[in-house]
Short mmCIF file of C-alpha atoms in Angstrom, two decimals:
data_model
loop_
_atom_site.label_atom_id
_atom_site.label_comp_id
_atom_site.label_asym_id
_atom_site.label_seq_id
_atom_site.Cartn_x
_atom_site.Cartn_y
_atom_site.Cartn_z
CA MET B 12 0.00 0.00 0.00
CA THR B 13 1.35 3.41 -0.91
CA THR B 14 0.79 6.45 1.29
CA THR B 15 0.66 10.17 0.72
CA PRO B 16 2.32 12.59 3.15
CA ASP B 17 -1.05 13.10 4.86
CA ALA B 18 -1.97 9.41 4.94
CA PRO B 19 -1.51 7.39 8.12
CA THR B 20 1.03 4.60 8.19
CA ALA B 21 -0.09 1.03 8.75
CA ALA B 22 1.72 1.11 12.09
CA GLU B 23 -0.22 4.18 13.20
CA LEU B 24 -3.50 2.52 12.28
CA ALA B 25 -2.44 -0.66 14.08
CA ASP B 26 -1.56 1.41 17.16
CA LEU B 27 -5.06 2.89 17.10
CA ALA B 28 -6.66 -0.53 16.67
CA GLN B 29 -4.64 -1.96 19.54
CA SER B 30 -5.47 0.92 21.87
CA ILE B 31 -9.19 0.68 21.18
CA ALA B 32 -9.27 -3.13 21.25
CA THR B 33 -7.54 -3.14 24.61
CA GLU B 34 -10.10 -0.71 26.04
CA ALA B 35 -12.93 -2.73 24.51
CA ALA B 36 -11.52 -5.95 25.96
CA ALA B 37 -11.50 -4.44 29.45
CA LEU B 38 -15.16 -3.48 29.04
CA ALA B 39 -16.04 -7.01 27.90
CA VAL B 40 -14.32 -8.48 30.97
CA ARG B 41 -16.19 -6.13 33.30
CA ARG B 42 -19.53 -6.95 31.75
CA ARG B 43 -18.82 -10.68 31.89
CA ALA B 44 -18.08 -10.41 35.62
CA GLU B 45 -21.38 -8.59 36.15
CA GLY B 46 -23.38 -11.27 34.35
CA VAL B 47 -24.24 -11.78 30.68
CA GLU B 48 -27.63 -10.86 29.26
CA VAL B 49 -28.87 -12.38 25.99
CA ALA B 50 -30.25 -9.41 24.08
CA ASP B 51 -31.32 -11.05 20.81
CA ARG B 52 -30.98 -14.00 18.47
CA LYS B 53 -29.86 -13.93 14.84
CA SER B 54 -29.84 -16.85 12.39
CA SER B 55 -31.33 -19.36 14.86
CA ILE B 56 -32.34 -19.77 18.49
CA VAL B 57 -28.77 -20.71 19.41
CA ASP B 58 -27.13 -17.80 17.55
CA VAL B 59 -27.17 -15.21 20.31
CA VAL B 60 -26.24 -11.57 20.78
CA THR B 61 -25.47 -10.28 24.25
CA ALA B 62 -25.96 -6.77 25.54
CA ALA B 63 -22.18 -6.67 25.93
CA ASP B 64 -21.67 -7.32 22.19
CA ARG B 65 -23.64 -4.19 21.44
CA GLU B 66 -22.04 -2.09 24.15
CA VAL B 67 -18.51 -3.09 23.17
CA GLU B 68 -19.16 -2.36 19.49
CA ALA B 69 -20.63 1.02 20.40
CA LEU B 70 -17.45 1.86 22.32
CA VAL B 71 -15.23 0.79 19.41
CA ARG B 72 -17.32 2.71 16.90
CA ASP B 73 -17.33 5.84 19.04
CA ARG B 74 -13.55 5.76 19.51
CA LEU B 75 -12.92 5.21 15.80
CA SER B 76 -15.37 7.94 14.80
CA ALA B 77 -13.60 10.40 17.09
CA ALA B 78 -10.13 9.47 15.84
CA ARG B 79 -10.93 8.80 12.16
CA PRO B 80 -14.24 10.48 11.27
CA ASP B 81 -13.83 10.05 7.50
CA ASP B 82 -13.28 6.29 7.60
CA GLY B 83 -15.89 3.64 6.84
CA PHE B 84 -17.08 1.05 9.33
CA LEU B 85 -18.29 -2.56 9.14
CA GLY B 86 -19.35 -4.14 12.42
CA GLU B 87 -21.12 -7.35 13.32
CA GLU B 88 -23.78 -5.64 15.40
CA THR B 89 -24.36 -2.32 13.62
CA GLY B 90 -23.54 -3.11 10.01
CA GLY B 91 -21.67 -0.94 7.56
CA THR B 92 -21.34 2.72 6.71
CA ALA B 93 -19.26 4.17 3.90
CA GLY B 94 -16.46 6.64 4.44
CA THR B 95 -14.60 9.09 2.24
CA SER B 96 -10.99 8.32 3.20
CA GLY B 97 -10.72 4.94 1.46
CA TYR B 98 -10.21 3.14 4.80
CA THR B 99 -12.77 0.87 6.45
CA TRP B 100 -12.64 -0.57 9.97
CA VAL B 101 -13.95 -4.14 10.24
CA VAL B 102 -14.96 -5.03 13.78
CA ASP B 103 -16.16 -8.03 15.72
CA PRO B 104 -16.68 -6.71 19.24
CA ILE B 105 -16.89 -10.12 20.88
CA ASP B 106 -15.91 -12.94 18.54
CA GLY B 107 -16.99 -16.14 20.23
CA THR B 108 -20.18 -14.85 21.83
CA VAL B 109 -21.38 -18.31 22.88
CA ASN B 110 -18.04 -18.93 24.61
CA TYR B 111 -18.45 -15.56 26.31
CA LEU B 112 -21.99 -16.46 27.37
CA TYR B 113 -20.77 -19.68 29.00
CA GLY B 114 -17.76 -18.15 30.71
CA SER B 115 -15.15 -19.70 28.43
CA PRO B 116 -12.01 -17.58 27.94
CA ALA B 117 -11.92 -18.37 24.20
CA TYR B 118 -13.30 -15.11 22.83
CA GLY B 119 -11.66 -12.08 21.27
CA VAL B 120 -12.04 -8.45 20.30
CA SER B 121 -11.15 -8.20 16.60
CA ILE B 122 -10.38 -4.94 14.81
CA ALA B 123 -8.99 -4.66 11.28
CA VAL B 124 -8.52 -1.78 8.89
CA VAL B 125 -8.71 -2.32 5.15
CA ARG B 126 -8.85 -0.37 1.91
CA GLY B 127 -11.38 -1.05 -0.82
CA GLY B 128 -14.76 -1.59 0.80
CA HIS B 129 -16.60 -4.27 2.72
CA ASP B 130 -15.85 -7.43 0.72
CA PRO B 131 -12.82 -9.56 1.67
CA ALA B 132 -12.59 -10.71 -1.94
CA VAL B 133 -11.60 -7.24 -3.09
CA TRP B 134 -10.36 -5.28 -0.09
CA GLU B 135 -6.68 -4.60 0.62
CA PRO B 136 -5.74 -5.49 4.22
CA VAL B 137 -3.80 -2.81 6.08
CA ALA B 138 -3.57 -3.97 9.70
CA GLY B 139 -5.27 -6.24 12.20
CA VAL B 140 -5.37 -6.63 15.97
CA VAL B 141 -7.02 -9.38 18.01
CA VAL B 142 -7.08 -9.02 21.79
CA VAL B 143 -7.98 -11.96 24.05
CA PRO B 144 -9.74 -10.26 26.96
CA ALA B 145 -9.52 -13.17 29.37
CA THR B 146 -5.71 -13.35 29.13
CA GLY B 147 -4.73 -9.92 27.86
CA GLN B 148 -2.90 -11.44 24.88
CA VAL B 149 -2.53 -9.16 21.87
CA TYR B 150 -2.07 -10.52 18.34
CA ARG B 151 -1.06 -7.82 15.88
CA ALA B 152 0.14 -7.42 12.32
CA GLU B 153 0.47 -4.88 9.56
CA ALA B 154 0.10 -6.25 6.03
CA GLY B 155 3.53 -7.11 4.68
CA GLY B 156 5.14 -6.91 8.11
CA PRO B 157 5.71 -9.44 10.89
CA ALA B 158 2.98 -10.89 13.07
CA THR B 159 3.42 -10.63 16.82
CA LEU B 160 1.94 -11.97 20.02
CA ASP B 161 2.48 -9.57 22.90
CA GLY B 162 5.17 -7.88 20.85
CA GLU B 163 7.12 -11.06 20.08
CA PRO B 164 7.29 -12.46 16.52
CA ILE B 165 5.21 -15.53 15.72
CA ALA B 166 5.24 -17.83 12.71
CA ALA B 167 2.98 -20.46 11.19
CA GLY B 168 3.94 -24.08 11.77
CA ALA B 169 5.72 -26.53 9.52
CA PRO B 170 3.97 -29.90 9.81
CA ARG B 171 5.73 -32.81 8.16
CA SER B 172 2.60 -33.92 6.30
CA LEU B 173 -1.14 -33.39 6.09
CA ALA B 174 -1.64 -36.58 8.08
CA GLU B 175 0.40 -35.02 10.91
CA SER B 176 -1.50 -31.73 10.89
CA LEU B 177 -3.84 -30.31 13.51
CA VAL B 178 -6.78 -28.54 11.85
CA ALA B 179 -9.22 -26.10 13.44
CA THR B 180 -12.75 -25.65 12.14
CA GLY B 181 -16.07 -24.16 13.14
CA PHE B 182 -19.79 -24.54 12.61
CA GLY B 183 -22.59 -22.20 11.65
CA TYR B 184 -25.78 -21.77 13.62
CA THR B 185 -28.38 -23.10 11.19
CA ALA B 186 -29.20 -26.80 11.07
CA GLU B 187 -28.70 -27.06 7.30
CA ARG B 188 -25.26 -25.50 7.34
CA ARG B 189 -24.19 -27.60 10.30
CA ARG B 190 -25.24 -30.81 8.54
CA ASP B 191 -23.12 -29.87 5.54
CA GLN B 192 -20.15 -28.89 7.71
CA VAL B 193 -20.26 -32.11 9.69
CA ALA B 194 -20.44 -34.14 6.49
CA VAL B 195 -17.31 -32.41 5.16
CA LEU B 196 -15.63 -32.88 8.52
CA ALA B 197 -16.34 -36.62 8.42
CA GLY B 198 -14.15 -36.89 5.34
CA LEU B 199 -11.49 -34.54 6.70
CA ILE B 200 -10.92 -36.01 10.13
CA THR B 201 -9.58 -39.32 8.80
CA GLU B 202 -6.92 -37.51 6.74
CA VAL B 203 -5.35 -35.31 9.46
CA ARG B 204 -3.90 -35.71 12.94
CA ASP B 205 -6.99 -34.30 14.64
CA VAL B 206 -9.57 -31.53 14.48
CA ARG B 207 -10.22 -28.74 16.98
CA ARG B 208 -13.31 -26.54 17.32
CA GLY B 209 -12.57 -23.42 19.36
CA GLY B 210 -15.62 -21.31 18.67
CA ALA B 211 -13.97 -18.01 17.67
CA ALA B 212 -12.75 -17.57 14.10
CA SER B 213 -10.40 -14.70 14.92
CA LEU B 214 -8.62 -16.84 17.53
CA ASP B 215 -8.46 -19.79 15.11
CA CYS B 216 -6.71 -17.56 12.56
CA CYS B 217 -4.29 -16.40 15.24
CA ALA B 218 -3.68 -19.99 16.32
CA VAL B 219 -2.53 -20.75 12.77
CA ALA B 220 -0.28 -17.69 12.96
CA ALA B 221 1.24 -18.88 16.23
CA GLY B 222 1.60 -22.50 15.10
CA THR B 223 -0.67 -23.90 17.81
CA VAL B 224 -2.76 -25.39 15.01
CA ASP B 225 -1.56 -26.06 11.48
CA ALA B 226 -4.67 -24.90 9.62
CA TYR B 227 -8.12 -23.45 10.04
CA TYR B 228 -10.91 -24.15 7.55
CA GLU B 229 -14.52 -23.02 7.67
CA ARG B 230 -17.33 -22.38 5.21
CA GLY B 231 -19.58 -19.40 5.80
CA ILE B 232 -17.72 -17.12 8.21
CA ASN B 233 -18.43 -13.40 7.97
CA PRO B 234 -15.98 -10.62 7.04
CA TRP B 235 -15.72 -9.36 10.63
CA ASP B 236 -14.95 -12.90 11.85
CA MET B 237 -11.74 -13.15 9.87
CA ALA B 238 -10.60 -9.65 8.90
CA ALA B 239 -8.04 -9.04 11.65
CA GLY B 240 -7.08 -12.70 12.06
CA ALA B 241 -6.40 -13.03 8.35
CA VAL B 242 -3.87 -10.18 8.49
CA VAL B 243 -2.15 -11.83 11.44
CA ALA B 244 -2.12 -15.27 9.82
CA ALA B 245 -0.80 -14.03 6.47
CA SER B 246 1.86 -11.92 8.15
CA ALA B 247 2.97 -15.00 10.11
CA GLY B 248 3.57 -16.86 6.86
CA ALA B 249 0.31 -18.78 6.59
CA VAL B 250 -1.36 -19.28 3.23
CA VAL B 251 -4.83 -17.68 3.00
CA ARG B 252 -7.23 -19.10 0.42
CA THR B 253 -10.91 -18.48 -0.31
CA TRP B 254 -13.39 -19.82 -2.83
CA ASP B 255 -17.12 -20.12 -3.47
CA ALA B 256 -18.84 -23.35 -2.42
CA ALA B 257 -22.49 -23.52 -3.49
CA GLY B 258 -22.95 -19.79 -3.05
CA VAL B 259 -21.21 -19.59 0.31
CA ARG B 260 -17.59 -18.53 0.75
CA SER B 261 -15.08 -20.98 2.19
CA TYR B 262 -11.88 -19.89 3.92
CA LEU B 263 -8.64 -21.73 4.51
CA PHE B 264 -5.68 -20.51 6.57
CA ALA B 265 -2.85 -23.02 6.54
CA ALA B 266 0.83 -23.63 7.05
CA PRO B 267 2.50 -23.37 3.62
CA GLY B 268 3.62 -27.00 3.48
CA ILE B 269 0.08 -28.39 3.64
CA ALA B 270 -2.03 -25.61 2.11
CA ASP B 271 -2.29 -26.98 -1.43
CA GLU B 272 -3.05 -30.56 -0.39
CA LEU B 273 -5.56 -29.48 2.24
CA GLU B 274 -7.35 -27.16 -0.18
CA VAL B 275 -7.68 -29.93 -2.75
CA LEU B 276 -9.08 -32.24 -0.08
CA VAL B 277 -11.68 -29.89 1.38
CA ARG B 278 -12.81 -28.66 -2.01
CA ARG B 279 -13.36 -32.26 -3.13
CA LEU B 280 -15.30 -33.00 0.07
CA GLU B 281 -17.42 -29.89 -0.42
CA ARG B 282 -18.28 -30.97 -3.97
CA GLU B 283 -19.29 -34.42 -2.74
CA VAL B 284 -21.42 -33.03 0.07
CA LEU B 285 -22.91 -29.98 -1.62
CA GLY B 286 -23.18 -31.34 -5.14
CA ALA B 287 -21.55 -28.23 -6.53
#
């Protein structure tokens, strides 16, 4: 990405994202300690929104609007608005809401900044930050630069083979999508070391970046789920792939040594399951 003298650097935007995400994470922790209230449901009865999701996103949006009033915004809870600067902030205030509801520490505050609109297929990543509120861990990257965890460099793993690879995945919240995902998983699990389901896409992307899993694959995640984590994973050396599977986008984040073979496998399984 080129900059003009008046344009912010990627590092400056990452600094802003980290500052706001850290404040937002502290708010999420406080609200969790006070007790979680289910405020609404989305795609199904099990796909919940908490009052804290909305409050945390409101904080993030307010801070960004004050600091960068000309930028666009795309958030899970409040949707998208266009800006005039060419930059858009993509925000998941609490990624892993069900984990948050149950008191699991596996949830994150995810903030990315991109150029080129609201579609991951066409936008240009600039920077991404994922904060883990329960532990205070901070994953951070600027596109083209190193990925870090708490300021220390991290790198994607180097499994010896696909059969020796640990793969993360996730499931949607509608019965039809879950049936399809489980059917694909049935073919995948016999070809890899094991499968993990963490429940927060941003943290799964960061796990690939840190080498604590070798790949993360899921069909149907939203732009805010993966925007920041994708920057971190790519900056850590992971391969990021996406494709259309029966009208729904699939995403793969994988260690370079297994990316091609794993993509071929999951795309074949998708064709067998989805008939497309």
